[in-house]
Amino acid sequence: MEEKELIEQAGKRDAEAFLTLVKPYVREIYDACHEKYGEPEELFQSVCLRAWHGIPLFQHDMSIEHWLMDLLEDEARKHRKKSAKNREVGEKLSEEQLLQLVRGSILGETERSSPLYFLKRIRFTLIALIIVVFLLLVSHCQERSGEVVSQTPAPAASVEVTEAPAAAFAPGA
């Protein structure tokens, strides 16, 4: 698949197309995060998320590599403002670990945008509380409908019983 097609597919939230698109650059971005800024994982994930969100608006007047590096510099500037403290620089990650970070970042975002995300995040106690309230309401409604039926008087039978003439039942009549 050509780069333009990958960009188009990634813009439609195709995670695999996005991973294929950024794979050649993940090592370069991560190394820059590690060596230049000393904040590898967090900054790397921020760049990947920003790229994931921005890929639908990507302008083809620059290369993907240049665009990703611009995002890196912008995100690094934001991170420096956020945290003035220096963190200890750890080990470098393998390319597979880097791709896992990218996959985890973008798939986590994809999951959060899913309509079922909220339902997945509700705790068991909240679900149990909702069920209890629902059952109480159903029970209350059934009791009230039973009261209404029992309070409604049955219609009085207004049929008068009269004696039929004996001649009507006589043989030969």
Tab-separated table of C-alpha atoms in Angstrom:
chain	number	residue	atom	x	y	z
A	1	MET	CA	0.000	0.000	0.000
A	2	GLU	CA	1.323	3.459	-0.864
A	3	GLU	CA	1.875	6.175	1.722
A	4	LYS	CA	-1.110	8.218	0.501
A	5	GLU	CA	-3.396	5.190	0.864
A	6	LEU	CA	-2.015	4.460	4.326
A	7	ILE	CA	-2.631	8.069	5.360
A	8	GLU	CA	-6.182	7.869	4.045
A	9	GLN	CA	-6.874	4.585	5.861
A	10	ALA	CA	-5.254	5.817	9.082
A	11	GLY	CA	-7.418	8.941	8.824
A	12	LYS	CA	-10.431	6.621	8.879
A	13	ARG	CA	-9.131	5.202	12.192
A	14	ASP	CA	-7.490	2.070	10.771
A	15	ALA	CA	-4.962	1.304	13.527
A	16	GLU	CA	-2.955	-1.164	11.436
A	17	ALA	CA	-2.558	1.375	8.614
A	18	PHE	CA	-1.374	3.943	11.161
A	19	LEU	CA	1.145	1.497	12.640
A	20	THR	CA	2.441	0.640	9.169
A	21	LEU	CA	2.762	4.350	8.410
A	22	VAL	CA	4.738	5.265	11.547
A	23	LYS	CA	6.758	2.054	11.928
A	24	PRO	CA	9.768	3.314	9.929
A	25	TYR	CA	10.037	6.338	12.240
A	26	VAL	CA	9.352	4.973	15.725
A	27	ARG	CA	13.023	4.307	16.525
A	28	GLU	CA	14.067	7.784	15.400
A	29	ILE	CA	11.290	9.444	17.409
A	30	TYR	CA	11.957	7.371	20.496
A	31	ASP	CA	15.710	7.971	20.333
A	32	ALA	CA	15.094	11.701	20.043
A	33	CYS	CA	12.752	11.513	23.055
A	34	HIS	CA	15.402	9.608	24.968
A	35	GLU	CA	18.538	11.546	24.012
A	36	LYS	CA	17.272	15.096	23.493
A	37	TYR	CA	14.540	15.311	26.091
A	38	GLY	CA	15.191	12.545	28.630
A	39	GLU	CA	11.485	11.612	28.793
A	40	PRO	CA	11.196	8.647	26.458
A	41	GLU	CA	7.994	6.708	27.125
A	42	GLU	CA	5.609	9.471	28.163
A	43	LEU	CA	6.760	11.883	25.464
A	44	PHE	CA	6.815	9.138	22.833
A	45	GLN	CA	3.222	8.181	23.654
A	46	SER	CA	2.140	11.822	23.566
A	47	VAL	CA	3.625	12.219	20.093
A	48	CYS	CA	1.927	9.023	18.905
A	49	LEU	CA	-1.455	10.094	20.279
A	50	ARG	CA	-1.131	13.526	18.747
A	51	ALA	CA	-0.235	11.933	15.401
A	52	TRP	CA	-3.188	9.523	15.704
A	53	HIS	CA	-5.582	12.417	16.336
A	54	GLY	CA	-4.001	14.606	13.666
A	55	ILE	CA	-3.619	12.114	10.827
A	56	PRO	CA	-7.054	12.911	9.314
A	57	LEU	CA	-5.871	16.520	8.890
A	58	PHE	CA	-2.374	15.667	7.630
A	59	GLN	CA	-1.189	18.027	4.890
A	60	HIS	CA	0.744	16.277	2.136
A	61	ASP	CA	3.118	19.234	1.731
A	62	MET	CA	5.623	17.615	4.124
A	63	SER	CA	6.835	14.108	4.778
A	64	ILE	CA	5.419	11.953	7.555
A	65	GLU	CA	8.862	11.915	9.155
A	66	HIS	CA	9.089	15.710	9.179
A	67	TRP	CA	5.534	15.996	10.513
A	68	LEU	CA	6.235	13.499	13.325
A	69	MET	CA	9.424	15.340	14.287
A	70	ASP	CA	7.492	18.648	14.391
A	71	LEU	CA	4.939	16.994	16.666
A	72	LEU	CA	7.790	15.722	18.846
A	73	GLU	CA	9.269	19.184	19.282
A	74	ASP	CA	5.880	20.685	20.080
A	75	GLU	CA	5.035	17.944	22.586
A	76	ALA	CA	8.497	18.206	24.183
A	77	ARG	CA	7.925	21.925	24.684
A	78	LYS	CA	4.592	21.170	26.405
A	79	HIS	CA	6.181	18.476	28.591
A	80	ARG	CA	9.006	20.767	29.680
A	81	LYS	CA	6.459	23.358	30.760
A	82	LYS	CA	4.479	20.732	32.676
A	83	SER	CA	7.349	19.183	34.557
A	84	ALA	CA	10.314	21.222	35.619
A	85	LYS	CA	11.834	18.297	37.487
A	86	ASN	CA	14.334	16.035	35.720
A	87	ARG	CA	13.625	12.343	35.550
A	88	GLU	CA	16.238	9.653	35.532
A	89	VAL	CA	16.796	8.277	32.039
A	90	GLY	CA	16.163	4.531	31.860
A	91	GLU	CA	16.964	1.813	29.347
A	92	LYS	CA	16.088	2.181	25.698
A	93	LEU	CA	13.139	0.138	24.471
A	94	SER	CA	13.230	-2.334	21.586
A	95	GLU	CA	11.353	-1.628	18.355
A	96	GLU	CA	8.723	-4.202	19.328
A	97	GLN	CA	8.231	-2.482	22.688
A	98	LEU	CA	7.920	0.854	20.865
A	99	LEU	CA	5.253	-0.537	18.544
A	100	GLN	CA	3.427	-1.928	21.581
A	101	LEU	CA	3.458	1.573	23.104
A	102	VAL	CA	2.022	3.012	19.887
A	103	ARG	CA	-0.574	0.233	19.616
A	104	GLY	CA	-1.576	0.634	23.261
A	105	SER	CA	-1.896	4.397	22.899
A	106	ILE	CA	-4.003	4.458	19.763
A	107	LEU	CA	-6.108	1.409	20.572
A	108	GLY	CA	-6.818	2.849	23.994
A	109	GLU	CA	-8.035	6.008	22.277
A	110	THR	CA	-10.096	3.970	19.834
A	111	GLU	CA	-11.670	2.071	22.716
A	112	ARG	CA	-12.505	5.304	24.549
A	113	SER	CA	-14.322	6.618	21.532
A	114	SER	CA	-16.450	3.475	21.332
A	115	PRO	CA	-20.061	3.795	22.543
A	116	LEU	CA	-19.567	0.811	24.851
A	117	TYR	CA	-16.530	2.318	26.584
A	118	PHE	CA	-18.664	3.927	29.285
A	119	LEU	CA	-20.456	0.657	29.968
A	120	LYS	CA	-17.150	-1.191	30.246
A	121	ARG	CA	-15.887	1.298	32.828
A	122	ILE	CA	-18.855	1.095	35.210
A	123	ARG	CA	-18.033	-0.717	38.408
A	124	PHE	CA	-19.934	-3.799	39.524
A	125	THR	CA	-21.456	-2.006	42.502
A	126	LEU	CA	-22.974	0.663	40.284
A	127	ILE	CA	-24.496	-1.996	38.040
A	128	ALA	CA	-25.825	-3.848	41.095
A	129	LEU	CA	-27.332	-0.611	42.433
A	130	ILE	CA	-29.063	0.063	39.117
A	131	ILE	CA	-30.486	-3.462	39.076
A	132	VAL	CA	-31.755	-3.143	42.664
A	133	VAL	CA	-33.436	0.191	41.909
A	134	PHE	CA	-35.004	-1.266	38.773
A	135	LEU	CA	-36.340	-4.293	40.672
A	136	LEU	CA	-37.745	-2.058	43.410
A	137	LEU	CA	-39.524	0.059	40.810
A	138	VAL	CA	-40.967	-3.001	39.103
A	139	SER	CA	-42.114	-4.399	42.429
A	140	HIS	CA	-43.658	-1.066	43.410
A	141	CYS	CA	-45.482	-0.804	40.068
A	142	GLN	CA	-46.839	-4.341	40.435
A	143	GLU	CA	-48.089	-3.595	43.941
A	144	ARG	CA	-49.774	-0.398	42.776
A	145	SER	CA	-51.414	-2.110	39.821
A	146	GLY	CA	-52.664	-4.814	42.206
A	147	GLU	CA	-54.150	-2.143	44.486
A	148	VAL	CA	-55.915	-0.492	41.586
A	149	VAL	CA	-57.469	-3.772	40.486
A	150	SER	CA	-58.546	-4.719	43.993
A	151	GLN	CA	-59.979	-1.262	44.702
A	152	THR	CA	-62.070	-1.179	41.547
A	153	PRO	CA	-65.504	-2.592	42.392
A	154	ALA	CA	-66.713	-5.370	40.182
A	155	PRO	CA	-69.744	-4.383	38.117
A	156	ALA	CA	-72.945	-5.517	39.743
A	157	ALA	CA	-74.896	-8.138	37.883
A	158	SER	CA	-78.207	-6.615	36.945
A	159	VAL	CA	-79.733	-9.705	35.454
A	160	GLU	CA	-83.122	-10.488	36.895
A	161	VAL	CA	-84.045	-14.088	37.143
A	162	THR	CA	-87.697	-14.752	36.544
A	163	GLU	CA	-89.522	-17.981	36.426
A	164	ALA	CA	-90.192	-19.257	33.005
A	165	PRO	CA	-93.735	-20.388	32.347
A	166	ALA	CA	-94.084	-24.108	32.693
A	167	ALA	CA	-95.843	-24.276	29.370
A	168	ALA	CA	-92.673	-23.260	27.553
A	169	PHE	CA	-91.055	-26.485	28.659
A	170	ALA	CA	-94.011	-28.780	28.233
A	171	PRO	CA	-93.707	-31.653	25.801
A	172	GLY	CA	-95.141	-30.864	22.458
A	173	ALA	CA	-94.944	-27.149	22.939
